XYZ file of C-alpha atoms in Angstrom:
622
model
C -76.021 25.030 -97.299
C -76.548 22.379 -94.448
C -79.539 20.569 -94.767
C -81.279 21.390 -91.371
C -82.134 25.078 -91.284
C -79.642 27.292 -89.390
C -80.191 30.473 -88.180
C -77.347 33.385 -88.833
C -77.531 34.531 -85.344
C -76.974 31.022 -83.513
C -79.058 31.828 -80.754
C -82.135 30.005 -79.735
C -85.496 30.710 -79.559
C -86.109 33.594 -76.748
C -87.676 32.369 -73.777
C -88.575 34.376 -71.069
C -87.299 31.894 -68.101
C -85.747 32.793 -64.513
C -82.239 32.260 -63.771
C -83.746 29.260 -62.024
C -85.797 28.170 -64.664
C -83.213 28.302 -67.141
C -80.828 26.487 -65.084
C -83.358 23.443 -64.141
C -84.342 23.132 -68.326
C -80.822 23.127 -69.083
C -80.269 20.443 -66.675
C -82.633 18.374 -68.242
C -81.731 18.643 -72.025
C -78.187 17.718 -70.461
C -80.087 14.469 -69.084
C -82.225 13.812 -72.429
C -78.961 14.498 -74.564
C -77.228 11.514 -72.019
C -80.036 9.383 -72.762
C -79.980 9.401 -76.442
C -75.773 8.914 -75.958
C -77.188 5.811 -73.240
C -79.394 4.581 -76.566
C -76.798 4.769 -79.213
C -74.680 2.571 -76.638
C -77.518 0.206 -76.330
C -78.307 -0.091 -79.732
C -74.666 -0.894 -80.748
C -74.146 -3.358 -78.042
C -76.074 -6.118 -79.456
C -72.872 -6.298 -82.318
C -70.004 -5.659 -80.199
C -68.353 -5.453 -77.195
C -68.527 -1.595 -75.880
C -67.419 0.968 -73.689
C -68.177 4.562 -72.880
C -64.954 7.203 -73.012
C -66.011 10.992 -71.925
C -63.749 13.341 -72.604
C -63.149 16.008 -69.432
C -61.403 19.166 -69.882
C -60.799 19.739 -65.625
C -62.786 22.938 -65.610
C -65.291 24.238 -63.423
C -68.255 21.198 -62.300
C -70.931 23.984 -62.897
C -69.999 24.988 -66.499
C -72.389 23.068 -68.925
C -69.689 20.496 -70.544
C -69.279 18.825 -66.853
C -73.067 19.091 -66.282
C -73.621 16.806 -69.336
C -70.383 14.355 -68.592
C -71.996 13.924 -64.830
C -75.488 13.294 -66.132
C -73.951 11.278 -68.502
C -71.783 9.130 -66.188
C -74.430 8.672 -64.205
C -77.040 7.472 -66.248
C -73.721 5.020 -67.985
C -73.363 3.969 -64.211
C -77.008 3.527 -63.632
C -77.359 1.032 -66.735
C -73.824 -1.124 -65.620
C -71.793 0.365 -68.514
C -68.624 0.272 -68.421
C -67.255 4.074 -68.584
C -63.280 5.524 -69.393
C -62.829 9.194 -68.676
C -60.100 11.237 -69.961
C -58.505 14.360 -70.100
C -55.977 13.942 -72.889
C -57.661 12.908 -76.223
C -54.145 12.169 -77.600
C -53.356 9.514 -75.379
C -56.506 7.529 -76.381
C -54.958 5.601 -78.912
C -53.471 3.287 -76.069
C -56.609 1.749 -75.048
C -56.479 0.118 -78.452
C -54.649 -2.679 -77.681
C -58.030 -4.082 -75.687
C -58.631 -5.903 -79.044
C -61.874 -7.448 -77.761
C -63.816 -3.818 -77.028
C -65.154 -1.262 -79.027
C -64.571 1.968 -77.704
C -67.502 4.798 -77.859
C -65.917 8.009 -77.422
C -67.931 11.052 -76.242
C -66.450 14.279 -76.730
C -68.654 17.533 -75.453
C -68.005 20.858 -77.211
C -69.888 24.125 -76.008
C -69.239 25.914 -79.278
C -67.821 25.306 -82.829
C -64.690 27.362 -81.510
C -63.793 24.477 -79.620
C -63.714 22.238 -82.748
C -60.239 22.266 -82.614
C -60.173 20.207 -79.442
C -60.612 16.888 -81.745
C -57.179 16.747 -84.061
C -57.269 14.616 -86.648
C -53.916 12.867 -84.721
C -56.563 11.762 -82.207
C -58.946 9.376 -83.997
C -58.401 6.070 -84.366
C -60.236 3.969 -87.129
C -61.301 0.946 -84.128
C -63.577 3.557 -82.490
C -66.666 5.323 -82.744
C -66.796 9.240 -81.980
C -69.851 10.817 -81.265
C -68.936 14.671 -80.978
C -71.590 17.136 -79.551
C -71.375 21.039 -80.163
C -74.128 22.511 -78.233
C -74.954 25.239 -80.460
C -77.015 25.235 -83.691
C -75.528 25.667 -87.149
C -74.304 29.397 -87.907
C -72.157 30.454 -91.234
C -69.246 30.009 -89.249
C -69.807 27.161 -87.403
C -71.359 25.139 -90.244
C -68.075 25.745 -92.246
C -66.456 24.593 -89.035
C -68.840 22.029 -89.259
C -68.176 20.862 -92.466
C -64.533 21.231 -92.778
C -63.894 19.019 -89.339
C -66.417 16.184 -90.890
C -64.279 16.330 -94.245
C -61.057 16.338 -92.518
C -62.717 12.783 -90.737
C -64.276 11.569 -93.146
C -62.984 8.030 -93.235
C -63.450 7.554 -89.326
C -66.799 6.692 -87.272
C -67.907 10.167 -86.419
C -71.375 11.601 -86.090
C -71.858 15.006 -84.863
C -74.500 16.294 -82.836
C -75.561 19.837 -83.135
C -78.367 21.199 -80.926
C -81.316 22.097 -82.474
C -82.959 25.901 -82.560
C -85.977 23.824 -80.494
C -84.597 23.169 -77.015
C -84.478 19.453 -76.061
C -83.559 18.519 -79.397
C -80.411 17.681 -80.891
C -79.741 16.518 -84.670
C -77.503 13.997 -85.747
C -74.933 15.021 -88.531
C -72.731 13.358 -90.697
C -71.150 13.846 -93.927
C -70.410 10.954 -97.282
C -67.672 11.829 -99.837
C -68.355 12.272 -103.323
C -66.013 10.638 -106.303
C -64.832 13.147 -108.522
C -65.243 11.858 -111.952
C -62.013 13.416 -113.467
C -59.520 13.109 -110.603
C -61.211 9.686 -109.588
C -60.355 10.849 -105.874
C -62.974 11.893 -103.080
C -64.253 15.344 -103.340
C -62.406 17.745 -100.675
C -65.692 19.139 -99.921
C -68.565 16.989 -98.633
C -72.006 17.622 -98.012
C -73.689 17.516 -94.690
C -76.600 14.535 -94.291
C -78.708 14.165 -91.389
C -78.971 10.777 -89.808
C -81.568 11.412 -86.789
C -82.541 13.360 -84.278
C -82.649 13.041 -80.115
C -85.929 14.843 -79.168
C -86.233 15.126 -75.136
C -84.171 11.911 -74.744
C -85.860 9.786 -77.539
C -83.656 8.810 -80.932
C -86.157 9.248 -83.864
C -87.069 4.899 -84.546
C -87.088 5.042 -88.454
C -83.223 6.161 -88.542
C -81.922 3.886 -85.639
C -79.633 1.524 -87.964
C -77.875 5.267 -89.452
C -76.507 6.355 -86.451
C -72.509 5.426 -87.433
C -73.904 4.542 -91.550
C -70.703 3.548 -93.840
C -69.677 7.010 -95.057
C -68.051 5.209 -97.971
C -69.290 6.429 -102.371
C -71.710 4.163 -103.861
C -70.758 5.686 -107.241
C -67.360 5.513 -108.453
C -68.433 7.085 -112.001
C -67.077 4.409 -113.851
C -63.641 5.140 -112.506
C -61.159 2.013 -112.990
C -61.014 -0.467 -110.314
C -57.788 -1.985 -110.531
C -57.611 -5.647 -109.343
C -54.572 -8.039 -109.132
C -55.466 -11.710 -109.894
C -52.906 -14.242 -108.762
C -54.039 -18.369 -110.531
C -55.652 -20.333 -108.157
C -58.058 -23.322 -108.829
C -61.004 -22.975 -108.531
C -60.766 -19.262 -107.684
C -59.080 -17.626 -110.416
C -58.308 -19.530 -113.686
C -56.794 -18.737 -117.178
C -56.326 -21.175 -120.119
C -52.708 -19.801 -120.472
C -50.375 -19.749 -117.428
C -46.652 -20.458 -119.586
C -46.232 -16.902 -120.927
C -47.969 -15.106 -118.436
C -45.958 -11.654 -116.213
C -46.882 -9.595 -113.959
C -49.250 -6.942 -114.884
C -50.353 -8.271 -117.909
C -54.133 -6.964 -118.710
C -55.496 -8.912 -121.390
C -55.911 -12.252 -119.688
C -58.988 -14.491 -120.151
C -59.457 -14.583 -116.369
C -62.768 -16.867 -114.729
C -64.080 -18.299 -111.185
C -65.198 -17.301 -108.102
C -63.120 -14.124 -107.292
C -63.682 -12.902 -111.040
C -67.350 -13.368 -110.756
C -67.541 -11.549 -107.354
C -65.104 -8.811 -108.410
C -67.820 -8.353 -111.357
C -70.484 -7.941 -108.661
C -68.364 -5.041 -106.937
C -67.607 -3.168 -110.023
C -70.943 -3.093 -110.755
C -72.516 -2.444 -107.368
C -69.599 0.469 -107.078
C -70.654 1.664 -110.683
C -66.708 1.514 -111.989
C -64.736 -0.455 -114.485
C -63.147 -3.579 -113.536
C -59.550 -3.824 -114.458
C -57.923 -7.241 -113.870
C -53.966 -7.325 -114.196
C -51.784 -10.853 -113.837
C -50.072 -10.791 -110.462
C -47.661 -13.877 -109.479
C -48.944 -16.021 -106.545
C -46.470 -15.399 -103.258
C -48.422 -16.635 -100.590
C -45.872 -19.025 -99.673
C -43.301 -16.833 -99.132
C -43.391 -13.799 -96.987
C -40.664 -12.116 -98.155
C -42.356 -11.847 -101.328
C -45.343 -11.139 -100.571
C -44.180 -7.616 -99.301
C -44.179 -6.937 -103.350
C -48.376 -6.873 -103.446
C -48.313 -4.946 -99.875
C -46.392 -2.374 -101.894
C -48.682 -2.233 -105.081
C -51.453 -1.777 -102.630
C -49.557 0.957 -100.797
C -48.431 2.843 -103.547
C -52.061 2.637 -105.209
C -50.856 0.757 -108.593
C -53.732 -1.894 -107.078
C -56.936 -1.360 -105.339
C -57.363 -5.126 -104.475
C -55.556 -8.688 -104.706
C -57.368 -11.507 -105.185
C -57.126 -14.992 -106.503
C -57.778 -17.448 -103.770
C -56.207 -15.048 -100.886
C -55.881 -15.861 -97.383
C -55.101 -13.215 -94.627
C -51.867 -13.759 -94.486
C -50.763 -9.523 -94.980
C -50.681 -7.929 -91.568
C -52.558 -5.085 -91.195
C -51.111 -3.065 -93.526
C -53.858 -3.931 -95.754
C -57.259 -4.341 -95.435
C -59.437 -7.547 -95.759
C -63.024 -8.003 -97.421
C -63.951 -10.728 -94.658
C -63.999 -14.015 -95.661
C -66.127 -15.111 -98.748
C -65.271 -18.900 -99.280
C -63.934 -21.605 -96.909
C -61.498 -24.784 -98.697
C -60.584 -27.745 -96.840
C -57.606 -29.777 -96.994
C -58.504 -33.421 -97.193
C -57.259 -37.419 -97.534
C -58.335 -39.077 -100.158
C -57.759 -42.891 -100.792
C -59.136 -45.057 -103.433
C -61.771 -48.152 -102.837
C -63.362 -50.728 -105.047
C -65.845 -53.287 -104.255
C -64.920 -56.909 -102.711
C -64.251 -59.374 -105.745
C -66.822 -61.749 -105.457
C -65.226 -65.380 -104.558
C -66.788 -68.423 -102.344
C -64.539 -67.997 -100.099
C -66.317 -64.718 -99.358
C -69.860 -66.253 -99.581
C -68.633 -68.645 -96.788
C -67.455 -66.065 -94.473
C -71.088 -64.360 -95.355
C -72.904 -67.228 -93.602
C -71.701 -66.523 -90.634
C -75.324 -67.613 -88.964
C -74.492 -71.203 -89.803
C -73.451 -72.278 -86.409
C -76.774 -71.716 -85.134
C -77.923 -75.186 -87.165
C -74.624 -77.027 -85.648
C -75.597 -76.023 -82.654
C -79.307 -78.031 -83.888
C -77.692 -80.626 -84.985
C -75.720 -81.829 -81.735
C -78.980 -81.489 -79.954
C -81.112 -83.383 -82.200
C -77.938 -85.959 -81.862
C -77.101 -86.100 -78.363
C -81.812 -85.466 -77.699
C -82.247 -88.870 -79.846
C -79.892 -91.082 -78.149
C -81.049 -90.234 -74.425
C -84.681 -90.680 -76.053
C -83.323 -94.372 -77.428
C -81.685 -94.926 -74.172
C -84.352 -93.679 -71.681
C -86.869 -96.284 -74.623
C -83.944 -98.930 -73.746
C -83.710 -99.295 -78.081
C -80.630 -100.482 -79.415
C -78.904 -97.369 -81.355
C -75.816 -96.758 -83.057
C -74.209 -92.855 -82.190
C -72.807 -93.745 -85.440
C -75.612 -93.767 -87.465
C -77.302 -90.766 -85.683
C -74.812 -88.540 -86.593
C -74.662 -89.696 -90.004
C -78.518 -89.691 -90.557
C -78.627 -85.932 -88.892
C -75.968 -84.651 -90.909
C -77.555 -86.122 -94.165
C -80.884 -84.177 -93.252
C -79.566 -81.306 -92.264
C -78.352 -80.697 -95.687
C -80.955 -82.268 -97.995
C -78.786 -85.773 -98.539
C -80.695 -88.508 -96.532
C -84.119 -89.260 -94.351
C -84.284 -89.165 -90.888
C -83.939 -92.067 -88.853
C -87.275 -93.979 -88.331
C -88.845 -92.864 -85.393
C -89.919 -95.636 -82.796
C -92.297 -93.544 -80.408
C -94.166 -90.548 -80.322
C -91.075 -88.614 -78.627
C -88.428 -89.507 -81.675
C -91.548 -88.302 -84.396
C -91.782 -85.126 -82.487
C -88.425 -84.573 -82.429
C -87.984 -85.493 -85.951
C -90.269 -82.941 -86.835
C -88.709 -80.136 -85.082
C -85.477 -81.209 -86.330
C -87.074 -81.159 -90.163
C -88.437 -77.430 -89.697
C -84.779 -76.492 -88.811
C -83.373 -78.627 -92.140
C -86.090 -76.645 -93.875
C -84.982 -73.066 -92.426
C -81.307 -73.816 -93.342
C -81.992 -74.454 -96.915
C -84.147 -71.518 -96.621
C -80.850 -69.861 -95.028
C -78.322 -71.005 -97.494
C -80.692 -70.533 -101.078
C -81.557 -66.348 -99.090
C -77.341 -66.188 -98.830
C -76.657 -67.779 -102.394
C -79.075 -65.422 -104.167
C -78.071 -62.001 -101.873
C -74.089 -62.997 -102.821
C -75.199 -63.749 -107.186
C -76.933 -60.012 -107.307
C -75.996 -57.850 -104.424
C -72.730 -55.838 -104.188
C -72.101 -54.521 -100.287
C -70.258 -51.458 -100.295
C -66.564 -51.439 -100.433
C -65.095 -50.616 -96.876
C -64.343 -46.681 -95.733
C -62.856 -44.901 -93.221
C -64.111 -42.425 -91.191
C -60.901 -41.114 -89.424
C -57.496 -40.442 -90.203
C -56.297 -43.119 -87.877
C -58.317 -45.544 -90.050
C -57.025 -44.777 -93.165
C -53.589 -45.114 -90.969
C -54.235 -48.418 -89.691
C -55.519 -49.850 -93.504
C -51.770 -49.956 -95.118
C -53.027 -47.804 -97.977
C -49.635 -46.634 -99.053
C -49.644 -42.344 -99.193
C -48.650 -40.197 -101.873
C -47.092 -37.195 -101.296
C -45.236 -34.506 -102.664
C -41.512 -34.566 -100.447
C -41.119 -30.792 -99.939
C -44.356 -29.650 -99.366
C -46.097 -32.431 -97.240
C -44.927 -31.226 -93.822
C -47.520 -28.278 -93.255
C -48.979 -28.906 -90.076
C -47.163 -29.824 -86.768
C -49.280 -33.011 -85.274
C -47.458 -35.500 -84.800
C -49.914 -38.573 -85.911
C -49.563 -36.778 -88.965
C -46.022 -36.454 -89.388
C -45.866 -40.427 -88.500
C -47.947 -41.267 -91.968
C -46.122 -39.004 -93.514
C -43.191 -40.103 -93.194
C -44.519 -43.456 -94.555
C -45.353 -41.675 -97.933
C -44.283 -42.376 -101.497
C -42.892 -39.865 -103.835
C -44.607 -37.711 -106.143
C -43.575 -34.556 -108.095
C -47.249 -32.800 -108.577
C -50.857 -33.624 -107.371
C -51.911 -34.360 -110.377
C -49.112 -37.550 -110.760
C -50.109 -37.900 -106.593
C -53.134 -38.621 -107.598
C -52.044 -41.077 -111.063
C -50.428 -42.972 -108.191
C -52.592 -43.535 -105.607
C -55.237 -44.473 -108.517
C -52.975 -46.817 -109.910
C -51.345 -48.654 -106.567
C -54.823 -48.393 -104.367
C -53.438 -46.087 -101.951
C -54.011 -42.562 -100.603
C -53.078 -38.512 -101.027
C -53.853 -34.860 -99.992
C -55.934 -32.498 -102.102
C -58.124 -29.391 -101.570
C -61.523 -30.323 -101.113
C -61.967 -28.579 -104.665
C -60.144 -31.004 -106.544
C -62.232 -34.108 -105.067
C -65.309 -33.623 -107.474
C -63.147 -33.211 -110.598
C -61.107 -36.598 -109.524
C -64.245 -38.407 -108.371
C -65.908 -37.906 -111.702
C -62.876 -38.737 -114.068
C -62.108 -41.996 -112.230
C -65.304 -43.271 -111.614
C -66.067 -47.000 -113.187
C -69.525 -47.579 -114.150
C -70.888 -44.488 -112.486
C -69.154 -45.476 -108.930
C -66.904 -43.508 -107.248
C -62.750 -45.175 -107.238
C -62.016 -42.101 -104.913
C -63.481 -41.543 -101.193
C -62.054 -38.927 -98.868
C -61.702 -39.127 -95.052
C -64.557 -36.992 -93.485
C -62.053 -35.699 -90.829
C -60.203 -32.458 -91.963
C -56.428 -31.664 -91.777
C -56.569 -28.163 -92.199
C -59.513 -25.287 -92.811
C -58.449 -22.461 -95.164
C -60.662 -19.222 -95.056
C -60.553 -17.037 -98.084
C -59.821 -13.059 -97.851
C -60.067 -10.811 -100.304
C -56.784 -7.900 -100.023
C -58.056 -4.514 -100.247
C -55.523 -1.015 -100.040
C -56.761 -0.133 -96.613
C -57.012 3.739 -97.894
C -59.376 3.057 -99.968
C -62.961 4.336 -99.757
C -64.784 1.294 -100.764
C -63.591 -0.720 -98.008
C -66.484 -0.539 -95.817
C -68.921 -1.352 -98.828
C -67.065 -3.731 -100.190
C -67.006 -5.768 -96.661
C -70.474 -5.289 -96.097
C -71.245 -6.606 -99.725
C -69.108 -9.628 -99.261
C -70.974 -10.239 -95.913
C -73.953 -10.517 -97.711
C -73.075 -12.800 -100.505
C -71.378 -14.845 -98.068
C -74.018 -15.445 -95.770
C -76.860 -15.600 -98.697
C -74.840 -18.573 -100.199
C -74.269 -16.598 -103.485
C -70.078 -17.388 -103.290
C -70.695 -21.445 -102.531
C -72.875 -21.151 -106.190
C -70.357 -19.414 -107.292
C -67.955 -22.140 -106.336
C -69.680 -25.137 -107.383
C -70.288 -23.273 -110.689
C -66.565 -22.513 -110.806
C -65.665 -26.183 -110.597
C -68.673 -27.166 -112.916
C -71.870 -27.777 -112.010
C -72.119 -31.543 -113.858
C -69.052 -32.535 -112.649
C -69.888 -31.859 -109.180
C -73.517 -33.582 -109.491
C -71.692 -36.604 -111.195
C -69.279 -36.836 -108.463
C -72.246 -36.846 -106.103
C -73.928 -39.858 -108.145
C -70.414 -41.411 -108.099
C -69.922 -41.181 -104.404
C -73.761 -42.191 -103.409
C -73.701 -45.490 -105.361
C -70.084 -46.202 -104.516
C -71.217 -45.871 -101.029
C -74.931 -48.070 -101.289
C -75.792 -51.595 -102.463
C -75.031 -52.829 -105.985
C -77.704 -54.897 -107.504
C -76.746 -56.393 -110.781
C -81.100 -56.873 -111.045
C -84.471 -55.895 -109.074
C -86.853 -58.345 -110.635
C -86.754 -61.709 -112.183
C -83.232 -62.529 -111.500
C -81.772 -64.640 -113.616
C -79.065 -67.037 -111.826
C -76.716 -68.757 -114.520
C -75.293 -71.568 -114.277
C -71.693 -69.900 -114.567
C -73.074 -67.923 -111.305
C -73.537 -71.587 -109.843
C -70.369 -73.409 -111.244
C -69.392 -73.506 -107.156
C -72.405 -75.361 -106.249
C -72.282 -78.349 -108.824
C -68.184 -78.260 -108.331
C -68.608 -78.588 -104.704
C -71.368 -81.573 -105.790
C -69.467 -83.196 -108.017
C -66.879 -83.260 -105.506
C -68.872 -84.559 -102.798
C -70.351 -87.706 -105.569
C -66.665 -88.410 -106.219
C -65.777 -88.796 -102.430
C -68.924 -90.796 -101.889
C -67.735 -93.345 -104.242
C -63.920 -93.505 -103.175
C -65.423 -94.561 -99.621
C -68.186 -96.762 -101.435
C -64.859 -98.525 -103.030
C -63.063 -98.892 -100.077
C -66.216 -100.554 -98.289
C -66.278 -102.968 -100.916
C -62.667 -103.798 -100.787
C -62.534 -103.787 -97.189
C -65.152 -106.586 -97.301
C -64.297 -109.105 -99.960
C -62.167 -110.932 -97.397
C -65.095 -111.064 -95.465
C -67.219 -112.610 -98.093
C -64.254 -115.128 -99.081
C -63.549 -116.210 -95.988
């Protein structure tokens, strides 16, 4: 039996109206029944992109069909809705094509005899039907009634069947069963209401069931039969070598086997996973899953799928995004005096000092009329500067002020130069990164690449480096290479965790990537597009993508220690070094440099000490 009362008779409740009065209420359930069709349109609207398609038969205007499709075209009109009618359901299949609209289609019925109108040939899974039969259920026309929602089952149909109350209409629509022996739906479904429209108001607690997912939440443990194709880090085995297609008793884990175990058990059925080869790459092949999805040998393909299967199949939405990356390797500058020297790049600054305290002292000695030798002010300025002599003896009180100006700067350089000795003996700078792909270009890190697979995109800046790659016969030995020659390679943003934590060197990273992408890959699941769990299963995978349960999922599926250690890796790879925090020790080792550069600087002195000497013993003799 229905689950709204009907009464045997199918008339309504007697009412002892005029011809007039009849007419003018009949005129306005027409306009409260538009107005509920004006709120499901409104309600919808806020998810897609919609339009309004009445379906006119060309009879009389005064019958009661065209009363409702003018009241209803006028109120679509009144609200700026954008309204299609037709007289031919068949041909409605060609509006279609408008990819970017949802169609609405509004089909009025005065009586279940006129069920026939709407042919099964007629729907079209991209549309909505809302199908109204103004008369209340009888024996006949709820077996009508039910066999028209079975026959539609797997399109977006609600009826609406007036009510024994005038002015009020209920919503009907009907969800398939799974027979537990046949694992099939159930010919015969059962009739649930979804709301009402009372005097042109939709009843507010049912407004999200108005087109619900008519699709079994209980598959009574039947089998669901998955393909799983080996793809890191979405499906894995520990035994590839001896592997065929079909086989069932594979150790399968990651991400698409732990979110296929979510479906079987939200669908209440038995997972069955079966070994499929991977043929993404060529479509030719990949005709062979279409075909096991066709012919119902699978009910799904997964294993790191991408929509790349026309729409002969349908898709779960996407569930995980991967990212196609550079990577090059980096290591920290050696530390040499050379680089120390290029550190103090703030010396000039007390050159700049120094030729004024020169050039200040000898217009002071000059403007004092002092005898002076340039000679000896450079000399004696140079020797203070760095710690190696006094300052010349100041005469008046302009040559002692500037003496001690010229002392605070000596005193500020040594403060300089001691700062920029102990920052080079403890602290590491990061090593330098790039932050482009024309960066990593322009650095002369050699790629690594394999030949017959590196040309994937069509960009041309790409193509150039490219072409400037090494050979390499796997990404595993791509990535041996560039470790091994300091250059750089292409891997799936999947792989950079596992590579970053196996070649770091005292917990920093050898392995950076570029943060610019070459390619985005979104992740499909394949589903056989007859099957009634589609709608489910695409609203499930919605929600676990958009609660973040498949990135856990995907971190887990890498490993969750591997990826924190990476992230240790890269953060100190990426921030100072310091070899200590408090109560440095400097060696002497650490200051060899210093005491060479002394040493060297003594044994100069007395080469020129010599040379005075011998240059004036002829003096003395003479």
């Amino acid at each position: 039996m229905s689950p709204l009362n009907h009464n045997p008779s199918g008339q309504r409740e007697p009412a002892f109206l005029s011809p007039v009065e009849k007419k003018d209420q009949s005129n306005n359930v027409f306009t409260s029944l538009a107005t509920c069709i004006n709120d499901i349109y409104n309600l919808h609207e806020n998810f897609y992109r919609l339009t309004l398609l009445i379906y006119d038969s060309e009879t009389d205007v005064n019958i009661p069909d065209n009363i409702f499709k003018n009241d209803m075209i006028k109120i679509a009109i009144e609200n700026k809705i954008p309204v299609i009618k037709t007289n031919n359901l068949y041909e409605i299949y060609q509006i279609k094509y408008i990819n970017e609209s949802t169609v609405i289609i509004v089909v009025y019925l005065k009586d279940c005899n006129e069920m026939t109108i709407a042919e099964l040939r007629s729907f079209d899974i991209k549309f909505k039907y809302v199908i109204i039969v103004d008369t209340f259920l009888r024996d006949k026309c709820y077996d009508a009634v039910t066999a028209k929602l079975s026959e539609v089952y797997n399109y977006e149909v609600t009826l609406i069947i007036a009510d024994r109350i005038p002015g009020k209409y209920n919503f009907l629509t009907a969800i398939p069963e799974i027979d537990e022996v046949t694992c099939k739906t159930t010919e015969i479904v059962e009739i649930k209401h979804i709301n009402s429209c009372t005097n042109g108001t939709l009843d507010e607690t049912r407004l999200t069931r108005i087109f619900p997912v008519k699709a079994p939440s209980n598959f009574k443990l039947c089998n669901f039969n998955v393909g799983m194709s080996i793809f890191y880090p979405y499906s894995m085995t520990n035994n590839t070598d001896s592997l065929k297609d079909f086989d069932d008793d594979v150790n399968f884990y990651g991400v698409d086997i732990d979110i296929m175990n979510i479906m079987a058990k939200k669908f209440n059925s038995t997972l069955k996973l079966f070994y499929i080869t991977k043929y993404d790459y060529d479509p030719k092949l990949r005709e062979i899953v279409v075909q096991y999805l066709i012919n119902e040998t699978l009910d799904a393909y997964a294993g790191g799928t991408y929509r790349l299967y026309r729409d002969e199949v349908s898709y779960s939405g996407t569930y995980s995004r991967q990212t196609i990356i550079w990577v090059y390797t980096v290591e920290r500058n050696r530390r040499t005096w050379q680089s120390l020297i290029f550190k103090m790049n703030g010396l000039y600054i007390f050159l700049i000092i120094y030729q004024c305290y020169v050039i200040l002292w000898n217009l002071i000695s000059k403007f004092d009329h002092q005898t002076l030798s340039i000679l000896d002010s450079f000399v004696y300025g140079w020797g203070a500067l760095f710690g190696g002599a006094g300052l010349q003896d100041a005469r008046s009180l302009k040559q002692k002020f500037l003496n001690i100006v010229y002392l605070i700067a000596c005193l500020h350089l040594s403060a300089y130069v001691n700062t920029q000795i102990y920052y080079y003996l403890t602290i590491d700078r990061p090593p330098n990164f790039y932050t482009s792909v024309d960066e990593l270009t322009s650095s002369g890190k050699i790629p690594y690449l394999i030949p017959n697979k590196k040309y994937f995109i069509d960009d041309k800046k790409y193509i150039a480096f490219a072409n400037t790659s090494r050979q390499c016969d796997t990404f595993l030995n791509c990535a041996e290479l560039m470790l091994i020659n300091n250059g750089s390679t292409i891997i799936i943003d999947a792989q950079l965790a596992p590579l970053q934590s196996s070649s770091a060197v005292n917990d920093e990273a050898r392995v950076l990537q570029v943060p610019e992408y070459i390619l985005v890959v979104y992740h499909e699941m394949i589903l056989r597009k007859n099957s009634p769990l589609v709608k489910k299963f695409q609203d499930y995978t919605q929600r676990l993508f958009e609660s973040g349960i498949c990135q856990m999922l995907y971190v887990r599926s890498i490993g969750i220690t591997v990826v924190d250690r990476a992230k240790i890796a890269n953060q100190n790879i990426l921030s100072n070094s310091y070899s200590c925090t408090v109560g440095c020790e400097i060696t002497l080792s650490q200051l060899a440099g210093v005491f060479y550069l002394w040493m060297a600087g003594c044994f100069f002195s007395c080469i020129v000490f010599i040379l005075e000497i011998l240059m004036k013993i002829p003096l003395l003799k003479h």
